Amino acid sequence: MIVKNLKKTYGEKTVLNINEFSFEPGKIYAIIGANGSGKSTFLKIIAGTLKPSEKPEITLDGKTLAYMPQKNYAFKTTVLKNVMLSVKNKTEDITTAKEYLSEMKIDHLKNQNASKLSGGETARMCLCRIFLSNSDIILLDEPTAAMDIESTLLSEALIKKYIKKTNATIIMVTHSVNQAKRLSDEIIFMKDGQIIEYGKSNEILNLPSKPETKEFLEFFSSEI
């Protein structure tokens, strides 16, 4: 996927200004940066849920795209039916949906009304739903923010399993530098709506070339 001319302004304030960026299949991209750096806006414009200030050019080359926003939504039906919303009700889809729920340790809730789930349970359910779509490009906006440690690790394992199985492209906004280190192949560091630095995760996290990246990592890498 190639994106060009991603711009968003509010009045005189520019919150996103990306000239061009290419995403490769089979890789997990972690987008990091402080609050207000434009990370979520980046994903929303690619997903088409936020109107840009100028017409962007997004080249998918026939690939399918799915987006999991930061605020997860549970429809007022069972957990299993929530997960199945993105697919046809085929036997293999039901089987895979149940497998995902089991891997996320919420299979015992499959017949419960999803509106009764906790925030962390809802996020786990939504991950199952987006992966069941079997999309080529997956956009995840802080997918584990509402989760505890165990659920976060289960989610990360499912993300790794999905990309190994499908060779998809996963682009994930995360507030956790440690999570980016555990999961990603590539790091994108954003500040003031721009991509300041990007590259292989081990290189960016261990030896950043830009002073802005270094300052951010020195402050946030001590997170627990």
PDB file of C-alpha atoms in Angstrom:
ATOM      1  CA  MET A   1       0.000   0.000   0.000  1.00  0.00           C
ATOM      2  CA  ILE A   2       1.199   3.472  -0.900  1.00  0.00           C
ATOM      3  CA  VAL A   3      -0.266   6.608   0.644  1.00  0.00           C
ATOM      4  CA  LYS A   4       0.326  10.126  -0.655  1.00  0.00           C
ATOM      5  CA  ASN A   5      -0.782  13.618   0.343  1.00  0.00           C
ATOM      6  CA  LEU A   6      -2.391  12.784   3.685  1.00  0.00           C
ATOM      7  CA  LYS A   7      -3.222  16.155   5.186  1.00  0.00           C
ATOM      8  CA  LYS A   8      -5.548  17.345   7.928  1.00  0.00           C
ATOM      9  CA  THR A   9      -5.905  20.845   9.293  1.00  0.00           C
ATOM     10  CA  TYR A  10      -8.211  22.464  11.809  1.00  0.00           C
ATOM     11  CA  GLY A  11      -8.216  26.163  11.112  1.00  0.00           C
ATOM     12  CA  GLU A  12      -4.572  27.192  10.971  1.00  0.00           C
ATOM     13  CA  LYS A  13      -3.385  24.130  12.899  1.00  0.00           C
ATOM     14  CA  THR A  14      -1.940  21.261  10.858  1.00  0.00           C
ATOM     15  CA  VAL A  15      -2.420  17.927  12.625  1.00  0.00           C
ATOM     16  CA  LEU A  16      -1.258  15.669   9.787  1.00  0.00           C
ATOM     17  CA  ASN A  17       1.063  16.238   6.849  1.00  0.00           C
ATOM     18  CA  ILE A  18       2.354  13.057   5.187  1.00  0.00           C
ATOM     19  CA  ASN A  19       3.716  13.480   1.665  1.00  0.00           C
ATOM     20  CA  GLU A  20       4.255   9.805   0.845  1.00  0.00           C
ATOM     21  CA  PHE A  21       4.786   6.481   2.592  1.00  0.00           C
ATOM     22  CA  SER A  22       4.851   2.842   1.436  1.00  0.00           C
ATOM     23  CA  PHE A  23       3.817  -0.185   3.504  1.00  0.00           C
ATOM     24  CA  GLU A  24       5.041  -3.661   2.609  1.00  0.00           C
ATOM     25  CA  PRO A  25       3.197  -6.983   3.046  1.00  0.00           C
ATOM     26  CA  GLY A  26       4.298  -9.388   5.760  1.00  0.00           C
ATOM     27  CA  LYS A  27       5.340  -6.639   8.156  1.00  0.00           C
ATOM     28  CA  ILE A  28       4.039  -5.131  11.377  1.00  0.00           C
ATOM     29  CA  TYR A  29       4.430  -1.355  11.527  1.00  0.00           C
ATOM     30  CA  ALA A  30       4.237   0.331  14.927  1.00  0.00           C
ATOM     31  CA  ILE A  31       3.407   4.036  14.919  1.00  0.00           C
ATOM     32  CA  ILE A  32       4.701   5.743  18.048  1.00  0.00           C
ATOM     33  CA  GLY A  33       4.755   9.311  19.277  1.00  0.00           C
ATOM     34  CA  ALA A  34       3.353  11.552  21.993  1.00  0.00           C
ATOM     35  CA  ASN A  35      -0.343  12.355  22.316  1.00  0.00           C
ATOM     36  CA  GLY A  36      -1.445  14.750  19.591  1.00  0.00           C
ATOM     37  CA  SER A  37       1.295  13.728  17.175  1.00  0.00           C
ATOM     38  CA  GLY A  38      -1.180  12.649  14.491  1.00  0.00           C
ATOM     39  CA  LYS A  39      -1.007   8.870  14.903  1.00  0.00           C
ATOM     40  CA  SER A  40      -4.741   8.172  15.061  1.00  0.00           C
ATOM     41  CA  THR A  41      -5.491  10.779  12.397  1.00  0.00           C
ATOM     42  CA  PHE A  42      -3.077   8.940  10.098  1.00  0.00           C
ATOM     43  CA  LEU A  43      -5.050   5.702  10.449  1.00  0.00           C
ATOM     44  CA  LYS A  44      -8.476   7.353  10.255  1.00  0.00           C
ATOM     45  CA  ILE A  45      -7.728   9.010   6.922  1.00  0.00           C
ATOM     46  CA  ILE A  46      -6.372   5.763   5.452  1.00  0.00           C
ATOM     47  CA  ALA A  47      -9.475   3.944   6.738  1.00  0.00           C
ATOM     48  CA  GLY A  48     -11.760   6.621   5.306  1.00  0.00           C
ATOM     49  CA  THR A  49     -13.439   7.475   8.607  1.00  0.00           C
ATOM     50  CA  LEU A  50     -12.039  11.018   8.734  1.00  0.00           C
ATOM     51  CA  LYS A  51     -12.315  13.536   5.908  1.00  0.00           C
ATOM     52  CA  PRO A  52      -8.887  14.908   4.939  1.00  0.00           C
ATOM     53  CA  SER A  53      -8.247  18.557   4.132  1.00  0.00           C
ATOM     54  CA  GLU A  54      -6.954  17.666   0.678  1.00  0.00           C
ATOM     55  CA  LYS A  55      -7.658  14.701  -1.561  1.00  0.00           C
ATOM     56  CA  PRO A  56      -5.230  11.901  -0.671  1.00  0.00           C
ATOM     57  CA  GLU A  57      -3.934   9.180  -2.958  1.00  0.00           C
ATOM     58  CA  ILE A  58      -4.182   5.735  -1.379  1.00  0.00           C
ATOM     59  CA  THR A  59      -3.096   2.820  -3.560  1.00  0.00           C
ATOM     60  CA  LEU A  60      -4.318  -0.565  -2.335  1.00  0.00           C
ATOM     61  CA  ASP A  61      -3.623  -2.589  -5.495  1.00  0.00           C
ATOM     62  CA  GLY A  62      -6.800  -4.608  -4.986  1.00  0.00           C
ATOM     63  CA  LYS A  63      -6.037  -5.477  -1.399  1.00  0.00           C
ATOM     64  CA  THR A  64      -8.717  -5.461   1.278  1.00  0.00           C
ATOM     65  CA  LEU A  65      -8.474  -3.217   4.314  1.00  0.00           C
ATOM     66  CA  ALA A  66      -9.968  -3.407   7.817  1.00  0.00           C
ATOM     67  CA  TYR A  67      -9.802  -0.886  10.647  1.00  0.00           C
ATOM     68  CA  MET A  68     -10.154  -1.294  14.398  1.00  0.00           C
ATOM     69  CA  PRO A  69     -10.645   2.130  16.002  1.00  0.00           C
ATOM     70  CA  GLN A  70      -9.456   3.088  19.435  1.00  0.00           C
ATOM     71  CA  LYS A  71     -13.032   3.070  20.725  1.00  0.00           C
ATOM     72  CA  ASN A  72     -14.345  -0.462  20.296  1.00  0.00           C
ATOM     73  CA  TYR A  73     -17.987  -1.122  19.549  1.00  0.00           C
ATOM     74  CA  ALA A  74     -20.096  -4.090  20.641  1.00  0.00           C
ATOM     75  CA  PHE A  75     -23.383  -4.671  18.853  1.00  0.00           C
ATOM     76  CA  LYS A  76     -26.327  -5.791  20.991  1.00  0.00           C
ATOM     77  CA  THR A  77     -26.142  -9.440  20.065  1.00  0.00           C
ATOM     78  CA  THR A  78     -24.031 -12.384  21.167  1.00  0.00           C
ATOM     79  CA  VAL A  79     -20.250 -12.253  21.274  1.00  0.00           C
ATOM     80  CA  LEU A  80     -20.025 -14.940  18.575  1.00  0.00           C
ATOM     81  CA  LYS A  81     -22.399 -13.052  16.268  1.00  0.00           C
ATOM     82  CA  ASN A  82     -20.385  -9.864  16.842  1.00  0.00           C
ATOM     83  CA  VAL A  83     -17.250 -11.645  15.686  1.00  0.00           C
ATOM     84  CA  MET A  84     -19.086 -13.101  12.671  1.00  0.00           C
ATOM     85  CA  LEU A  85     -20.314  -9.714  11.406  1.00  0.00           C
ATOM     86  CA  SER A  86     -17.512  -9.347   8.873  1.00  0.00           C
ATOM     87  CA  VAL A  87     -17.968 -12.760   7.197  1.00  0.00           C
ATOM     88  CA  LYS A  88     -20.584 -15.084   5.770  1.00  0.00           C
ATOM     89  CA  ASN A  89     -22.067 -17.629   8.109  1.00  0.00           C
ATOM     90  CA  LYS A  90     -20.054 -20.523   6.751  1.00  0.00           C
ATOM     91  CA  THR A  91     -19.028 -23.528   8.806  1.00  0.00           C
ATOM     92  CA  GLU A  92     -15.316 -22.746   8.434  1.00  0.00           C
ATOM     93  CA  ASP A  93     -15.905 -19.124   9.525  1.00  0.00           C
ATOM     94  CA  ILE A  94     -17.755 -20.269  12.647  1.00  0.00           C
ATOM     95  CA  THR A  95     -14.955 -22.699  13.432  1.00  0.00           C
ATOM     96  CA  THR A  96     -12.278 -20.028  13.025  1.00  0.00           C
ATOM     97  CA  ALA A  97     -14.291 -17.521  15.073  1.00  0.00           C
ATOM     98  CA  LYS A  98     -14.525 -19.982  17.946  1.00  0.00           C
ATOM     99  CA  GLU A  99     -10.800 -20.696  17.675  1.00  0.00           C
ATOM    100  CA  TYR A 100     -10.000 -16.986  17.943  1.00  0.00           C
ATOM    101  CA  LEU A 101     -12.317 -16.577  20.937  1.00  0.00           C
ATOM    102  CA  SER A 102     -10.619 -19.541  22.585  1.00  0.00           C
ATOM    103  CA  GLU A 103      -7.153 -18.111  21.946  1.00  0.00           C
ATOM    104  CA  MET A 104      -8.292 -14.843  23.510  1.00  0.00           C
ATOM    105  CA  LYS A 105      -9.804 -16.788  26.450  1.00  0.00           C
ATOM    106  CA  ILE A 106     -13.324 -15.443  25.975  1.00  0.00           C
ATOM    107  CA  ASP A 107     -14.869 -18.518  24.318  1.00  0.00           C
ATOM    108  CA  HIS A 108     -16.951 -19.094  27.452  1.00  0.00           C
ATOM    109  CA  LEU A 109     -18.672 -15.789  26.685  1.00  0.00           C
ATOM    110  CA  LYS A 110     -19.590 -16.611  23.077  1.00  0.00           C
ATOM    111  CA  ASN A 111     -23.355 -16.790  23.770  1.00  0.00           C
ATOM    112  CA  GLN A 112     -23.415 -13.763  26.097  1.00  0.00           C
ATOM    113  CA  ASN A 113     -24.734 -10.378  24.976  1.00  0.00           C
ATOM    114  CA  ALA A 114     -21.648  -8.453  23.889  1.00  0.00           C
ATOM    115  CA  SER A 115     -22.952  -5.201  25.372  1.00  0.00           C
ATOM    116  CA  LYS A 116     -22.332  -6.713  28.815  1.00  0.00           C
ATOM    117  CA  LEU A 117     -18.616  -7.213  28.259  1.00  0.00           C
ATOM    118  CA  SER A 118     -15.930  -5.227  30.058  1.00  0.00           C
ATOM    119  CA  GLY A 119     -13.718  -2.845  28.103  1.00  0.00           C
ATOM    120  CA  GLY A 120     -10.895  -5.352  27.882  1.00  0.00           C
ATOM    121  CA  GLU A 121     -13.213  -8.186  26.845  1.00  0.00           C
ATOM    122  CA  THR A 122     -14.766  -5.974  24.152  1.00  0.00           C
ATOM    123  CA  ALA A 123     -11.319  -5.163  22.754  1.00  0.00           C
ATOM    124  CA  ARG A 124     -10.434  -8.858  22.615  1.00  0.00           C
ATOM    125  CA  MET A 125     -13.709  -9.612  20.846  1.00  0.00           C
ATOM    126  CA  CYS A 126     -13.066  -6.836  18.306  1.00  0.00           C
ATOM    127  CA  LEU A 127      -9.610  -8.224  17.537  1.00  0.00           C
ATOM    128  CA  CYS A 128     -11.205 -11.580  16.795  1.00  0.00           C
ATOM    129  CA  ARG A 129     -13.724  -9.843  14.522  1.00  0.00           C
ATOM    130  CA  ILE A 130     -11.143  -7.898  12.533  1.00  0.00           C
ATOM    131  CA  PHE A 131      -8.882 -10.905  12.027  1.00  0.00           C
ATOM    132  CA  LEU A 132     -11.804 -13.070  10.953  1.00  0.00           C
ATOM    133  CA  SER A 133     -12.302 -10.607   8.075  1.00  0.00           C
ATOM    134  CA  ASN A 134      -9.076 -12.027   6.646  1.00  0.00           C
ATOM    135  CA  SER A 135      -8.104  -8.617   5.271  1.00  0.00           C
ATOM    136  CA  ASP A 136      -4.794  -7.909   3.547  1.00  0.00           C
ATOM    137  CA  ILE A 137      -4.197  -4.659   5.433  1.00  0.00           C
ATOM    138  CA  ILE A 138      -5.141  -4.297   9.100  1.00  0.00           C
ATOM    139  CA  LEU A 139      -5.199  -0.930  10.882  1.00  0.00           C
ATOM    140  CA  LEU A 140      -5.148  -1.128  14.679  1.00  0.00           C
ATOM    141  CA  ASP A 141      -5.462   1.971  16.858  1.00  0.00           C
ATOM    142  CA  GLU A 142      -4.133   1.140  20.323  1.00  0.00           C
ATOM    143  CA  PRO A 143      -5.871  -2.264  20.305  1.00  0.00           C
ATOM    144  CA  THR A 144      -4.651  -3.290  23.767  1.00  0.00           C
ATOM    145  CA  ALA A 145      -5.092   0.020  25.612  1.00  0.00           C
ATOM    146  CA  ALA A 146      -8.026  -1.324  27.674  1.00  0.00           C
ATOM    147  CA  MET A 147      -6.408  -4.683  28.409  1.00  0.00           C
ATOM    148  CA  ASP A 148      -4.526  -6.107  31.357  1.00  0.00           C
ATOM    149  CA  ILE A 149      -1.114  -7.734  30.945  1.00  0.00           C
ATOM    150  CA  GLU A 150      -2.419 -11.243  30.235  1.00  0.00           C
ATOM    151  CA  SER A 151      -4.910 -10.045  27.630  1.00  0.00           C
ATOM    152  CA  THR A 152      -2.278  -7.846  25.998  1.00  0.00           C
ATOM    153  CA  LEU A 153       0.098 -10.775  25.583  1.00  0.00           C
ATOM    154  CA  LEU A 154      -2.705 -12.966  24.203  1.00  0.00           C
ATOM    155  CA  SER A 155      -3.541 -10.234  21.700  1.00  0.00           C
ATOM    156  CA  GLU A 156       0.074  -9.849  20.632  1.00  0.00           C
ATOM    157  CA  ALA A 157       0.304 -13.608  20.084  1.00  0.00           C
ATOM    158  CA  LEU A 158      -2.809 -13.490  17.875  1.00  0.00           C
ATOM    159  CA  ILE A 159      -1.393 -10.574  15.882  1.00  0.00           C
ATOM    160  CA  LYS A 160       1.828 -12.497  15.244  1.00  0.00           C
ATOM    161  CA  LYS A 161      -0.108 -15.627  14.294  1.00  0.00           C
ATOM    162  CA  TYR A 162      -2.294 -13.719  11.846  1.00  0.00           C
ATOM    163  CA  ILE A 163       0.541 -12.068   9.971  1.00  0.00           C
ATOM    164  CA  LYS A 164       2.472 -15.329   9.774  1.00  0.00           C
ATOM    165  CA  LYS A 165      -0.613 -17.054   8.366  1.00  0.00           C
ATOM    166  CA  THR A 166      -1.675 -14.378   5.869  1.00  0.00           C
ATOM    167  CA  ASN A 167       1.434 -12.288   5.043  1.00  0.00           C
ATOM    168  CA  ALA A 168      -0.767  -9.257   5.642  1.00  0.00           C
ATOM    169  CA  THR A 169       0.322  -5.718   6.447  1.00  0.00           C
ATOM    170  CA  ILE A 170      -0.457  -4.623   9.993  1.00  0.00           C
ATOM    171  CA  ILE A 171      -0.208  -0.955  10.929  1.00  0.00           C
ATOM    172  CA  MET A 172      -0.640  -0.389  14.637  1.00  0.00           C
ATOM    173  CA  VAL A 173      -0.707   2.750  16.732  1.00  0.00           C
ATOM    174  CA  THR A 174       0.629   1.999  20.198  1.00  0.00           C
ATOM    175  CA  HIS A 175       1.336   4.124  23.266  1.00  0.00           C
ATOM    176  CA  SER A 176       3.791   1.477  24.467  1.00  0.00           C
ATOM    177  CA  VAL A 177       7.392   1.527  23.304  1.00  0.00           C
ATOM    178  CA  ASN A 178       7.851  -1.908  24.835  1.00  0.00           C
ATOM    179  CA  GLN A 179       4.961  -3.282  22.815  1.00  0.00           C
ATOM    180  CA  ALA A 180       6.440  -1.799  19.661  1.00  0.00           C
ATOM    181  CA  LYS A 181       9.696  -3.533  20.517  1.00  0.00           C
ATOM    182  CA  ARG A 182       7.984  -6.886  21.087  1.00  0.00           C
ATOM    183  CA  LEU A 183       5.818  -6.839  17.992  1.00  0.00           C
ATOM    184  CA  SER A 184       6.972  -4.622  15.166  1.00  0.00           C
ATOM    185  CA  ASP A 185       9.280  -5.068  12.226  1.00  0.00           C
ATOM    186  CA  GLU A 186       9.261  -1.354  11.430  1.00  0.00           C
ATOM    187  CA  ILE A 187       8.862   1.757  13.597  1.00  0.00           C
ATOM    188  CA  ILE A 188       7.294   5.018  12.470  1.00  0.00           C
ATOM    189  CA  PHE A 189       7.919   7.908  14.864  1.00  0.00           C
ATOM    190  CA  MET A 190       5.581  10.858  14.495  1.00  0.00           C
ATOM    191  CA  LYS A 191       5.624  14.366  15.900  1.00  0.00           C
ATOM    192  CA  ASP A 192       3.457  17.384  15.045  1.00  0.00           C
ATOM    193  CA  GLY A 193       1.641  15.456  12.324  1.00  0.00           C
ATOM    194  CA  GLN A 194       4.785  14.429  10.471  1.00  0.00           C
ATOM    195  CA  ILE A 195       6.883  11.298  10.168  1.00  0.00           C
ATOM    196  CA  ILE A 196      10.146  12.281  11.805  1.00  0.00           C
ATOM    197  CA  GLU A 197      11.930   8.946  11.499  1.00  0.00           C
ATOM    198  CA  TYR A 198      11.194   5.405  10.367  1.00  0.00           C
ATOM    199  CA  GLY A 199      13.054   2.171   9.846  1.00  0.00           C
ATOM    200  CA  LYS A 200      13.736  -1.251  11.292  1.00  0.00           C
ATOM    201  CA  SER A 201      12.565  -1.508  14.875  1.00  0.00           C
ATOM    202  CA  ASN A 202      15.868  -2.531  16.411  1.00  0.00           C
ATOM    203  CA  GLU A 203      17.665   0.325  14.680  1.00  0.00           C
ATOM    204  CA  ILE A 204      15.151   3.037  15.591  1.00  0.00           C
ATOM    205  CA  LEU A 205      14.707   1.888  19.188  1.00  0.00           C
ATOM    206  CA  ASN A 206      18.390   1.299  19.900  1.00  0.00           C
ATOM    207  CA  LEU A 207      20.081   3.946  17.794  1.00  0.00           C
ATOM    208  CA  PRO A 208      17.715   6.671  16.584  1.00  0.00           C
ATOM    209  CA  SER A 209      19.218   9.227  14.235  1.00  0.00           C
ATOM    210  CA  LYS A 210      16.872  12.130  14.966  1.00  0.00           C
ATOM    211  CA  PRO A 211      17.120  14.092  18.245  1.00  0.00           C
ATOM    212  CA  GLU A 212      13.305  14.199  18.532  1.00  0.00           C
ATOM    213  CA  THR A 213      13.130  10.400  18.403  1.00  0.00           C
ATOM    214  CA  LYS A 214      15.926  10.043  20.926  1.00  0.00           C
ATOM    215  CA  GLU A 215      14.242  12.442  23.338  1.00  0.00           C
ATOM    216  CA  PHE A 216      10.925  10.607  23.062  1.00  0.00           C
ATOM    217  CA  LEU A 217      12.492   7.188  23.599  1.00  0.00           C
ATOM    218  CA  GLU A 218      14.556   8.346  26.568  1.00  0.00           C
ATOM    219  CA  PHE A 219      11.380   9.592  28.241  1.00  0.00           C
ATOM    220  CA  PHE A 220       9.051   6.680  27.422  1.00  0.00           C
ATOM    221  CA  SER A 221      11.343   3.637  27.310  1.00  0.00           C
ATOM    222  CA  SER A 222      11.336   3.469  31.105  1.00  0.00           C
ATOM    223  CA  GLU A 223       7.624   2.597  31.119  1.00  0.00           C
ATOM    224  CA  ILE A 224       6.508  -0.380  33.177  1.00  0.00           C
TER     225      ILE A 224
END
